[in-house]
PDB file of C-alpha atoms in Angstrom:
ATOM      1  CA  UNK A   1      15.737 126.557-145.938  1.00  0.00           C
ATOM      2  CA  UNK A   2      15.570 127.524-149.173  1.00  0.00           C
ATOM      3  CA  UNK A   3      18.529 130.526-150.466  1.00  0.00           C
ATOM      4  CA  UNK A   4      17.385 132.531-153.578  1.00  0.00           C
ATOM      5  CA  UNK A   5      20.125 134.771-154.800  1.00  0.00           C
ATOM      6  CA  UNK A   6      20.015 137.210-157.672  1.00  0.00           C
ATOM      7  CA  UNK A   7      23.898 137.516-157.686  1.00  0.00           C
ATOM      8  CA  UNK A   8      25.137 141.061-157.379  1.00  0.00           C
ATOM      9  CA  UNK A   9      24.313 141.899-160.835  1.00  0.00           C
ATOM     10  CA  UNK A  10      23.292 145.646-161.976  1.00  0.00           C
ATOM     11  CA  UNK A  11      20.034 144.847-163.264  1.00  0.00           C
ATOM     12  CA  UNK A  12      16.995 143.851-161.764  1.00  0.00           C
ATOM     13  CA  UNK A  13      15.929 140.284-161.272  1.00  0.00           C
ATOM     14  CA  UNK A  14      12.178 141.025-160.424  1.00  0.00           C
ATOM     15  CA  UNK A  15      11.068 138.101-162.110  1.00  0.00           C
ATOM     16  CA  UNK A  16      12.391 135.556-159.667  1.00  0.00           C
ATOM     17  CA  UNK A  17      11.871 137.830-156.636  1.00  0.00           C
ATOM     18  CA  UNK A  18       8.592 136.983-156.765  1.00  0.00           C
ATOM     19  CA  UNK A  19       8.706 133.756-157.791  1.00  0.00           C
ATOM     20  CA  UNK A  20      10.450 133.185-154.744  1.00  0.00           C
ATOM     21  CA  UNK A  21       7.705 134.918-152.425  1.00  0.00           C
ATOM     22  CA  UNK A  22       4.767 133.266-154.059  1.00  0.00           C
ATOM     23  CA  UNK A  23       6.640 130.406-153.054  1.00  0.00           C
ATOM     24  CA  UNK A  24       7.665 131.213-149.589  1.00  0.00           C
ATOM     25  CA  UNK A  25       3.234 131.638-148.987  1.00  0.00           C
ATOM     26  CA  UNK A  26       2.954 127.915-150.273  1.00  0.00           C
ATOM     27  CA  UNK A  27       5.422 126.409-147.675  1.00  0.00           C
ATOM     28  CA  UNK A  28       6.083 126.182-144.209  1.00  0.00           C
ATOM     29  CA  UNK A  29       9.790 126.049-144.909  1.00  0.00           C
ATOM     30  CA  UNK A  30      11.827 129.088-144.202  1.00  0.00           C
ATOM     31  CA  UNK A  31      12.799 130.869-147.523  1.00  0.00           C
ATOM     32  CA  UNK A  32      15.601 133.920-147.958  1.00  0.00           C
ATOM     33  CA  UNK A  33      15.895 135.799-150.617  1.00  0.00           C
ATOM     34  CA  UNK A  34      19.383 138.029-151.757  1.00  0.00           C
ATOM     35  CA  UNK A  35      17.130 140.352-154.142  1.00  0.00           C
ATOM     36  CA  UNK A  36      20.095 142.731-155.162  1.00  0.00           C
ATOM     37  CA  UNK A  37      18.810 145.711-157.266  1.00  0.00           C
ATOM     38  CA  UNK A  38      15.159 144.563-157.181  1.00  0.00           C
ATOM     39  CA  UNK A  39      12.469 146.629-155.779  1.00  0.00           C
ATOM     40  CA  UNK A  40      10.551 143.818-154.999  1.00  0.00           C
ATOM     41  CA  UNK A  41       9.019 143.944-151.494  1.00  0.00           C
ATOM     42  CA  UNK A  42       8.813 140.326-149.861  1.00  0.00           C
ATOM     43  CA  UNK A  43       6.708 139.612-146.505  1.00  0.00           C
ATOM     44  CA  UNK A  44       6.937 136.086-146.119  1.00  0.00           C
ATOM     45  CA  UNK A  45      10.176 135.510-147.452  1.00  0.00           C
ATOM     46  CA  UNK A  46      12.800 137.001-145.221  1.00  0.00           C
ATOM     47  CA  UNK A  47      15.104 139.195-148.050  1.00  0.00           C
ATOM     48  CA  UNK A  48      18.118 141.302-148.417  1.00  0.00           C
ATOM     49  CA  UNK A  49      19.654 143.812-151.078  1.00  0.00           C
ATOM     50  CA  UNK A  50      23.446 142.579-150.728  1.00  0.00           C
ATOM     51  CA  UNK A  51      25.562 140.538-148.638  1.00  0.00           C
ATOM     52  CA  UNK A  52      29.553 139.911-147.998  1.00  0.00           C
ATOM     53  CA  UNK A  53      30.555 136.336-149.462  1.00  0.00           C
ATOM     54  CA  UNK A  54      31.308 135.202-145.324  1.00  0.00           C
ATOM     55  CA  UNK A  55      27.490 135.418-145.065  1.00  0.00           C
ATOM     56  CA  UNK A  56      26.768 133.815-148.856  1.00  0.00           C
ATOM     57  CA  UNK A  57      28.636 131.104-147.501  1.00  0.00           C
ATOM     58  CA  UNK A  58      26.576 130.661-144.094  1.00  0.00           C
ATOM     59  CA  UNK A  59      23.617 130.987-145.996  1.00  0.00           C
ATOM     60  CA  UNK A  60      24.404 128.571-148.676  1.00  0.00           C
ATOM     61  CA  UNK A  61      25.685 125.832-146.339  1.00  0.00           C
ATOM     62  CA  UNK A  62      22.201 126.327-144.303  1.00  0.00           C
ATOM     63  CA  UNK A  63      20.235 125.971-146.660  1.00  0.00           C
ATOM     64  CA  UNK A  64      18.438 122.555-148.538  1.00  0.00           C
ATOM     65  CA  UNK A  65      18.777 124.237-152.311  1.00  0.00           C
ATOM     66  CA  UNK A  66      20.174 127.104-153.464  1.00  0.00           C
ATOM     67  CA  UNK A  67      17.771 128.748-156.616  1.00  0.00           C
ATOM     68  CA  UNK A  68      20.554 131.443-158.466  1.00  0.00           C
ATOM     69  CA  UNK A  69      20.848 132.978-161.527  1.00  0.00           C
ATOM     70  CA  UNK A  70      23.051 131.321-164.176  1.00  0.00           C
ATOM     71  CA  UNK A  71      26.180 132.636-163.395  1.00  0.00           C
ATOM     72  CA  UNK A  72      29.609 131.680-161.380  1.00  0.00           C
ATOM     73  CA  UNK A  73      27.790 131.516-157.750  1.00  0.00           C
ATOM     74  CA  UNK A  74      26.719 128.288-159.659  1.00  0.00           C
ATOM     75  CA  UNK A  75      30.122 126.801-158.844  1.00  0.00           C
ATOM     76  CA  UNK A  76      30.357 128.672-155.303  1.00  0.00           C
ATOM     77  CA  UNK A  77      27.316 126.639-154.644  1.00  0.00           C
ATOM     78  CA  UNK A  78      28.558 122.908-156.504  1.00  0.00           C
ATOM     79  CA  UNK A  79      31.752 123.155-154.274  1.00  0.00           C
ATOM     80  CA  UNK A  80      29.541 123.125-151.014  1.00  0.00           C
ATOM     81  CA  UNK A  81      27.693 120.105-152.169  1.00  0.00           C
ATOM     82  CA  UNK A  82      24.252 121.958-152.139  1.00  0.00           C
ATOM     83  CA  UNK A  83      21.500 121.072-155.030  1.00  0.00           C
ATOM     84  CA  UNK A  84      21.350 124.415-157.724  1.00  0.00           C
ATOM     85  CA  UNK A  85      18.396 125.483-159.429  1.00  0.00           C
ATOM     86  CA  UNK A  86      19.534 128.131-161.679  1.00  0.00           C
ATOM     87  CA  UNK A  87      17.116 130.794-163.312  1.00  0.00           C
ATOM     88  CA  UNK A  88      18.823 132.206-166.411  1.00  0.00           C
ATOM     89  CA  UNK A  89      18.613 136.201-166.170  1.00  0.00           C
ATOM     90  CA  UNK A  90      16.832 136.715-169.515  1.00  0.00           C
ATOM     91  CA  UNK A  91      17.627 139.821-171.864  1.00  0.00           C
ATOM     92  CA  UNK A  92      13.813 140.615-172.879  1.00  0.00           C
ATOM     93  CA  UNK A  93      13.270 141.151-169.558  1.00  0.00           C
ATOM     94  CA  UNK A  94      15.577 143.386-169.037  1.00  0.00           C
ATOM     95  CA  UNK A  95      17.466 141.048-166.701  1.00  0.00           C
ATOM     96  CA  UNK A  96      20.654 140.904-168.709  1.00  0.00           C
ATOM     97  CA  UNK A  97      22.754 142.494-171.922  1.00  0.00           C
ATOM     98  CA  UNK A  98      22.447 139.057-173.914  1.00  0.00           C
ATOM     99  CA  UNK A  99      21.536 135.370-173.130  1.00  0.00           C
ATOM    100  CA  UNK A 100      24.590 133.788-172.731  1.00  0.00           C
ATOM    101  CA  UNK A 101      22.989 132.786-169.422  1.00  0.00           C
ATOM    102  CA  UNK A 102      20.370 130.385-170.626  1.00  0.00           C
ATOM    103  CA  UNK A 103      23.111 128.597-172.776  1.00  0.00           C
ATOM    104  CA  UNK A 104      25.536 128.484-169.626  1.00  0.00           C
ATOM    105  CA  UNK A 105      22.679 126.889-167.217  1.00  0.00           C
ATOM    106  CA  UNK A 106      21.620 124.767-170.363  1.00  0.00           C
ATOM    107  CA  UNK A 107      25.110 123.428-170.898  1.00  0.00           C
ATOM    108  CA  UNK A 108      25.702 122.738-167.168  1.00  0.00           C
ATOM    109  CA  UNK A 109      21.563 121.027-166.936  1.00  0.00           C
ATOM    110  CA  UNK A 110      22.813 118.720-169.666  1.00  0.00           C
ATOM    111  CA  UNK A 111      25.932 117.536-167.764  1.00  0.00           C
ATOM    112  CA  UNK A 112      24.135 116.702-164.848  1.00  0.00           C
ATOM    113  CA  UNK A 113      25.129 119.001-162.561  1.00  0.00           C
ATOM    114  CA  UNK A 114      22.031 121.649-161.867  1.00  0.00           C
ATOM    115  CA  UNK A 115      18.529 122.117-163.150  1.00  0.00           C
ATOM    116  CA  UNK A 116      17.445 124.729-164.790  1.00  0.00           C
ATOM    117  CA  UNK A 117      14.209 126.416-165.243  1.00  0.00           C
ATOM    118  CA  UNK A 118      13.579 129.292-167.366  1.00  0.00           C
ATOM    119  CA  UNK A 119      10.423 130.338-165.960  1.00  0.00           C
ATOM    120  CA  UNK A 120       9.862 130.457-162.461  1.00  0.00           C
ATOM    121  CA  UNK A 121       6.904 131.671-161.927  1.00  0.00           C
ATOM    122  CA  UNK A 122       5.342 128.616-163.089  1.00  0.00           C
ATOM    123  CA  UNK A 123       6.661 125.197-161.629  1.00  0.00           C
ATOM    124  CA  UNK A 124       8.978 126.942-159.207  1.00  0.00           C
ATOM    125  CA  UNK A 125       8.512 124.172-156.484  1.00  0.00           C
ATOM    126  CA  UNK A 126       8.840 121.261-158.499  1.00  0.00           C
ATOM    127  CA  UNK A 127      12.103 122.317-160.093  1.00  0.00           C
ATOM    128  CA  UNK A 128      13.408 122.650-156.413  1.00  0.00           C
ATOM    129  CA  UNK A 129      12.222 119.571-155.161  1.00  0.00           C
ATOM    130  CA  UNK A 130      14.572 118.110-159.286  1.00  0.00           C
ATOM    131  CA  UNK A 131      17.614 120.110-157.776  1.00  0.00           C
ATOM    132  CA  UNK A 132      16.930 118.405-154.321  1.00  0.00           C
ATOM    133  CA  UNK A 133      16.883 115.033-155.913  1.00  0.00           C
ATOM    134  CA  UNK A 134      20.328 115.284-158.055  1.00  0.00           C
ATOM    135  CA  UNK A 135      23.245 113.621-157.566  1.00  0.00           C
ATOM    136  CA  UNK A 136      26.546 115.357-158.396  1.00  0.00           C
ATOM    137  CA  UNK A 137      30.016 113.932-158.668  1.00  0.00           C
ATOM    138  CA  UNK A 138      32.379 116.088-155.975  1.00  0.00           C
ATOM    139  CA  UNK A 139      33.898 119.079-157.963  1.00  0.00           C
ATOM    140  CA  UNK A 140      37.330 118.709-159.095  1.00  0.00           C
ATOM    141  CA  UNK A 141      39.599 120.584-157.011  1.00  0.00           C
ATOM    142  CA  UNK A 142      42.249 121.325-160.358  1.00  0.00           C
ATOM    143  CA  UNK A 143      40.908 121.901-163.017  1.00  0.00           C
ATOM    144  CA  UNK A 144      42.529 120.607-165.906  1.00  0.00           C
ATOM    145  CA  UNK A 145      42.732 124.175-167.662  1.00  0.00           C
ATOM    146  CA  UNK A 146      44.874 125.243-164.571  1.00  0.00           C
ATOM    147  CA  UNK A 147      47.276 121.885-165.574  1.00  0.00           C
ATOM    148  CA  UNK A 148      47.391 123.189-169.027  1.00  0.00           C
ATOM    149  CA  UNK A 149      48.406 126.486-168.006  1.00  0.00           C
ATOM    150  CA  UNK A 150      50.511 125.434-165.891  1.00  0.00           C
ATOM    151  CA  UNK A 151      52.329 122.941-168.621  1.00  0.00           C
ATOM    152  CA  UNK A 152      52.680 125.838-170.675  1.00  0.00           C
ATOM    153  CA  UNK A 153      54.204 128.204-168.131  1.00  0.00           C
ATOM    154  CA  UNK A 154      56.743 125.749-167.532  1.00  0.00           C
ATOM    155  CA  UNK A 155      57.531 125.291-171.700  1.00  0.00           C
ATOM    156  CA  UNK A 156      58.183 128.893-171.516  1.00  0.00           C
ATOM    157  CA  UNK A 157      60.601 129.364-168.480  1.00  0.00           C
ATOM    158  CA  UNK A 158      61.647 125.731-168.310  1.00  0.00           C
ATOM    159  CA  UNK A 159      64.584 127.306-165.926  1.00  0.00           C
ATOM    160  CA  UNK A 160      62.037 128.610-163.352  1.00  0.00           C
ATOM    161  CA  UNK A 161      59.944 126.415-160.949  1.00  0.00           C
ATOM    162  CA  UNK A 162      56.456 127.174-160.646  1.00  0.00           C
ATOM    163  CA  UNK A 163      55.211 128.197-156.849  1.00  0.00           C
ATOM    164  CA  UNK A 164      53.922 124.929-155.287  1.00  0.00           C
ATOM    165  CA  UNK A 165      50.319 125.568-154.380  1.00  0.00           C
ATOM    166  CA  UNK A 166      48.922 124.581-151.177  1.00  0.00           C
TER     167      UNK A 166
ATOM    168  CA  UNK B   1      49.488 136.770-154.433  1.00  0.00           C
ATOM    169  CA  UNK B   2      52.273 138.913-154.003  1.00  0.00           C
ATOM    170  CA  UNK B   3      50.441 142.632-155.167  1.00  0.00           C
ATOM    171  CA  UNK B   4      47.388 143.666-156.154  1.00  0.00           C
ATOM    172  CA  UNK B   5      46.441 146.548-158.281  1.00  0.00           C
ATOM    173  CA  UNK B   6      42.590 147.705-158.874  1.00  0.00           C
ATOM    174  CA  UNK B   7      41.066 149.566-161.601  1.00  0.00           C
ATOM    175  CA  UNK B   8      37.929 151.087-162.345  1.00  0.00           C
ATOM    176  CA  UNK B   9      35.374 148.789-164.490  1.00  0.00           C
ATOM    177  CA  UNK B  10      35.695 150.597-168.185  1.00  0.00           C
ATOM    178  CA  UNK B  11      32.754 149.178-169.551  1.00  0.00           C
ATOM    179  CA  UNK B  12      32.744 151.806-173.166  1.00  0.00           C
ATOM    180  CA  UNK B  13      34.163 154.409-171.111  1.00  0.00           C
ATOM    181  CA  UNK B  14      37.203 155.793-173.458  1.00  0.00           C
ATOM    182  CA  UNK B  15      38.177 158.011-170.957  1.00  0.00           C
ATOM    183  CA  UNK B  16      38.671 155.403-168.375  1.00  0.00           C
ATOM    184  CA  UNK B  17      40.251 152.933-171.121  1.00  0.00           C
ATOM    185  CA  UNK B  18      42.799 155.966-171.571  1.00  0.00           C
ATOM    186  CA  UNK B  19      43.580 156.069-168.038  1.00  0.00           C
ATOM    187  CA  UNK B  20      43.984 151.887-168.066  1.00  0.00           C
ATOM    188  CA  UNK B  21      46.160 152.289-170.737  1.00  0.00           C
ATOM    189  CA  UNK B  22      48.084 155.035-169.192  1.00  0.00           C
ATOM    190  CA  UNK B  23      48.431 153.351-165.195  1.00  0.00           C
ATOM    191  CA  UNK B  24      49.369 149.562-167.317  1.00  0.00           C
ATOM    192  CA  UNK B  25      51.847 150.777-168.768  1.00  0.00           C
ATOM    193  CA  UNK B  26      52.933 152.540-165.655  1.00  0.00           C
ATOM    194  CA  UNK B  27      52.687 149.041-163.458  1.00  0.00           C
ATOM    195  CA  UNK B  28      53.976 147.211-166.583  1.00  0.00           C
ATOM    196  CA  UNK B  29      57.124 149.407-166.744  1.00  0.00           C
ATOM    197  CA  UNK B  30      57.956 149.218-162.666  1.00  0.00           C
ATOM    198  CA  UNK B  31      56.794 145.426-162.440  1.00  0.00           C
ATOM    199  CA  UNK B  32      58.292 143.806-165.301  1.00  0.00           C
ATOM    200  CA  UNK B  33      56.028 140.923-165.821  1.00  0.00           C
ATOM    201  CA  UNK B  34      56.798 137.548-167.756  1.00  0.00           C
ATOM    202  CA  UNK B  35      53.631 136.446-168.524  1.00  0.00           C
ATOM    203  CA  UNK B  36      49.796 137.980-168.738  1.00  0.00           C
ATOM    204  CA  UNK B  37      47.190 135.457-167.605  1.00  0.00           C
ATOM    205  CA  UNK B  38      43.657 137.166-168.446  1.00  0.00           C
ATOM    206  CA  UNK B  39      39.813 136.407-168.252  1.00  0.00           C
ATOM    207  CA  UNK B  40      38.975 140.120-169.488  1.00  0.00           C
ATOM    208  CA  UNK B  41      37.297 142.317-169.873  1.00  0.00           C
ATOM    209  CA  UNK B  42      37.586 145.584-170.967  1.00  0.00           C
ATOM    210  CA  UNK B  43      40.876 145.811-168.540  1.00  0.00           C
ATOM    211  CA  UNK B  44      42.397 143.000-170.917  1.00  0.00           C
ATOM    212  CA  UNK B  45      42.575 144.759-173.612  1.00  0.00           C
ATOM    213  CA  UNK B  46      45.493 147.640-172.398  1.00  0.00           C
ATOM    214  CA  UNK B  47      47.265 144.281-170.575  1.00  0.00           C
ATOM    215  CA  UNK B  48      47.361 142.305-173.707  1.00  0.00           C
ATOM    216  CA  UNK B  49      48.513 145.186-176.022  1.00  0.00           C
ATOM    217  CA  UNK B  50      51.304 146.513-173.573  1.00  0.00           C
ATOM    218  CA  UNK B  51      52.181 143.271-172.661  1.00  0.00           C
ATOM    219  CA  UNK B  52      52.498 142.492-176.223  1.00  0.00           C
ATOM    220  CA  UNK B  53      54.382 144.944-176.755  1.00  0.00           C
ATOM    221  CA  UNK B  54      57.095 144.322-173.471  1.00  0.00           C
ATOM    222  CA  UNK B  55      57.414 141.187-175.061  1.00  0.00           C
ATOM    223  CA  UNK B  56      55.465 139.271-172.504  1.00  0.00           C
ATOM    224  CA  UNK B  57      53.514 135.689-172.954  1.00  0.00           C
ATOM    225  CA  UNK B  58      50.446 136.091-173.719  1.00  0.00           C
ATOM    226  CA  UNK B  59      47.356 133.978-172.125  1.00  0.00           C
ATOM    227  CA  UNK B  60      43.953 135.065-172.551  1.00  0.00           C
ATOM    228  CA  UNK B  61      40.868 132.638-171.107  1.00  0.00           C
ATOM    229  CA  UNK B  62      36.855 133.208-172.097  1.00  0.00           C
ATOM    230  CA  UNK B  63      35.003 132.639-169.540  1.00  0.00           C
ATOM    231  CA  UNK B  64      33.446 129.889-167.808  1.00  0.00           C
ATOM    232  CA  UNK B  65      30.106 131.356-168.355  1.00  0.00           C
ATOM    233  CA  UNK B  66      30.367 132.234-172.145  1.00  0.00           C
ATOM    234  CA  UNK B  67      29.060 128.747-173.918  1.00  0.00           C
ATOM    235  CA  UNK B  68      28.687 129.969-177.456  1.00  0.00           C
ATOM    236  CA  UNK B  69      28.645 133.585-177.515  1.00  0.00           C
ATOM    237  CA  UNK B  70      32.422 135.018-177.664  1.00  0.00           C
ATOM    238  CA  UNK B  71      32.989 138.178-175.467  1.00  0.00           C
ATOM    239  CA  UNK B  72      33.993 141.277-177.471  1.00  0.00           C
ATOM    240  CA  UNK B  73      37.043 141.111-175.238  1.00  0.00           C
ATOM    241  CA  UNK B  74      38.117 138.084-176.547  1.00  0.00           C
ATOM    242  CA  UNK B  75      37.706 138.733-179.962  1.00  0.00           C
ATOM    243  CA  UNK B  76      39.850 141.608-179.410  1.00  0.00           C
ATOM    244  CA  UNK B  77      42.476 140.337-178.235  1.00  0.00           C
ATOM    245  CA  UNK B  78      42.765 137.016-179.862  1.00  0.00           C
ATOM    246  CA  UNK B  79      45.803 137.930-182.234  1.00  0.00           C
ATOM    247  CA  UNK B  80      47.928 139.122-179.876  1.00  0.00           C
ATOM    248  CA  UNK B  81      47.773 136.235-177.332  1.00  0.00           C
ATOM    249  CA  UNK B  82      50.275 132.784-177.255  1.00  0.00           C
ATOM    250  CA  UNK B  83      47.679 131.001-176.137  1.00  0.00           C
ATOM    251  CA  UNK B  84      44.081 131.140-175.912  1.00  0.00           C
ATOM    252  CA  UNK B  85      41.307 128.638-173.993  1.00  0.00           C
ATOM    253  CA  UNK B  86      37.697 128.608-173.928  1.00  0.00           C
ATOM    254  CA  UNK B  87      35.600 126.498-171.289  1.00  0.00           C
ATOM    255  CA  UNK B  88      33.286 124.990-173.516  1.00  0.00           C
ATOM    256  CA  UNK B  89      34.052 123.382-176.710  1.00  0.00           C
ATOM    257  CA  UNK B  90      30.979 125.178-178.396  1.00  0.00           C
ATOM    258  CA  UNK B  91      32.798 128.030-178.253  1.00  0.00           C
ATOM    259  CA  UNK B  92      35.596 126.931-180.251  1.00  0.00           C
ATOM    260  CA  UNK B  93      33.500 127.684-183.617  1.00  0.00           C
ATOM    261  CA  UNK B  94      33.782 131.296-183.099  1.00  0.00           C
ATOM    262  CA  UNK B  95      37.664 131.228-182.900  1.00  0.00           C
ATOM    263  CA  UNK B  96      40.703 130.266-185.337  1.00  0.00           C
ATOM    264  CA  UNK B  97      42.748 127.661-185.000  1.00  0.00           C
ATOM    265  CA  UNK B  98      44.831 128.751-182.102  1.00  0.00           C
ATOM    266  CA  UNK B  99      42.091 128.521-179.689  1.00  0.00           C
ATOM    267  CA  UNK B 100      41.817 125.375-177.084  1.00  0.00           C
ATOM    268  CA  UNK B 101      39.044 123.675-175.009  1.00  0.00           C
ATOM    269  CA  UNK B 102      40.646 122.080-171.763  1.00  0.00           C
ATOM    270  CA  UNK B 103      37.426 122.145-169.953  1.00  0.00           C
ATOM    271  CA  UNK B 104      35.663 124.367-167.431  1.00  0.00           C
ATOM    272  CA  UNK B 105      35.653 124.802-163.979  1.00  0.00           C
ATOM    273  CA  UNK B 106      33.746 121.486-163.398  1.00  0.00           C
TER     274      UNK B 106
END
């Protein structure tokens, strides 16, 4: 199964919504789509407006790749273990205020950890099949920011102990 | 997590920035923090500033999704804060010397 989610963002993420249901008439395998704000009506693909995160998480653990847009459900998705194809929301399509999401989805792409395509109406199905094919090292459970904040919390109140977390 | 307080998103909204300024400083006052760990946005601003003022430690942290493009937020509040990370060492450019790059999420 393959999960497209638009996030939960305010604008409208048409672009990909039918990306994904162009795709969904070239394949036998299942495809859902979380099309938030979108107007876009899907018959093969089996969509949604919204969702609570219980059912993001069902959905993304049953599915073969997640396609999202270039924000934090990126890591939601890395901690699982499931390939990400991330679509940057785009601001001359009215997807998004700015760009900073094609530089976040570029920046990850270039680590190794997702693809990215900017255009999904054209080579939709081959970036999936990229994302299927990467291999990720397991997410880091602490990041090192949290150590540094932590290190500094503990310069300032040297007296108290931080909580021990779990 | 011991309490949680929400607020209404502000977005440009100076009437809701006035009333964010007005319930901080109201939670501030009966809470008595040490230290103000913030991502922004908008709501960051009245934290930093009252908290600077309460004489609190000040931590402010772009996001994780910001790679070269500082938030507004940020920018903001960069003065006030004791210490100040960004996820991406890109993003260091658009900052002074205080700012630090331990990483992102991943």
């Amino acid at each position: 199964m393959i999960y497209v989610t638009v996030g939960t963002h305010t604008a409208q993420f048409d672009r990909l919504v039918r990306a994904a249901e162009a795709y969904a008439r070239t394949t036998s395998e299942e495809v859902v789509v979380q099309r938030g704000v979108s107007a876009v009506e899907t018959t093969t693909a089996r969509s949604f407006d919204f969702c609570d995160s219980a059912e993001m998480d069902r959905l993304i653990h049953g599915s073969r790749v997640v396609v999202c847009h270039g924000a934090d459900t990126i890591l939601d998705v890395l901690r699982t273990g499931k390939p990400v194809l991330a679509v940057p929301r785009q601001e001359r399509y009215g997807e998004h205020l700015n760009d900073h999401q094609i530089d976040f989805a570029q920046a990850l792409a270039e680590r190794g950890w997702i693809v990215v395509l900017e255009d999904p109406e054209t080579g939709l199905a081959g970036a999936i099949e990229r994302a299927a094919a990467l291999t990720i090292p397991p997410v880091p459970e602490v990041p090192r920011l949290a150590v540094a904040i932590r290190e500094l919390l503990t310069d300032w109140f040297p007296d108290r102990h931080p909580t021990r977390s779990r | 997590m011991e309490r949680a307080y929400r607020m209404r998103n502000i977005g440009f909204n100076p009437i809701l920035m006035a009333v964010a300024f007005a319930r901080t400083l109201v939670i501030f006052a009966r809470e008595r923090p040490n230290v103000i760990i913030t991502d922004g946005s908008e709501i960051a601003i009245p934290a930093v500033l009252i908290g600077r003022a309460l004489g609190c430690r000040i931590v402010f942290v772009e996001v994780w999704t910001r790679v070269r493009l500082p938030t507004l937020t940020g920018r903001i509040v960069y003065p006030f804060c004791d210490a100040f990370f960004v996820m991406w060492p890109e993003l260091l450019d658009s900052y002074g010397p205080k700012a630090r790059c331990e990483g992102g999420l991943v």
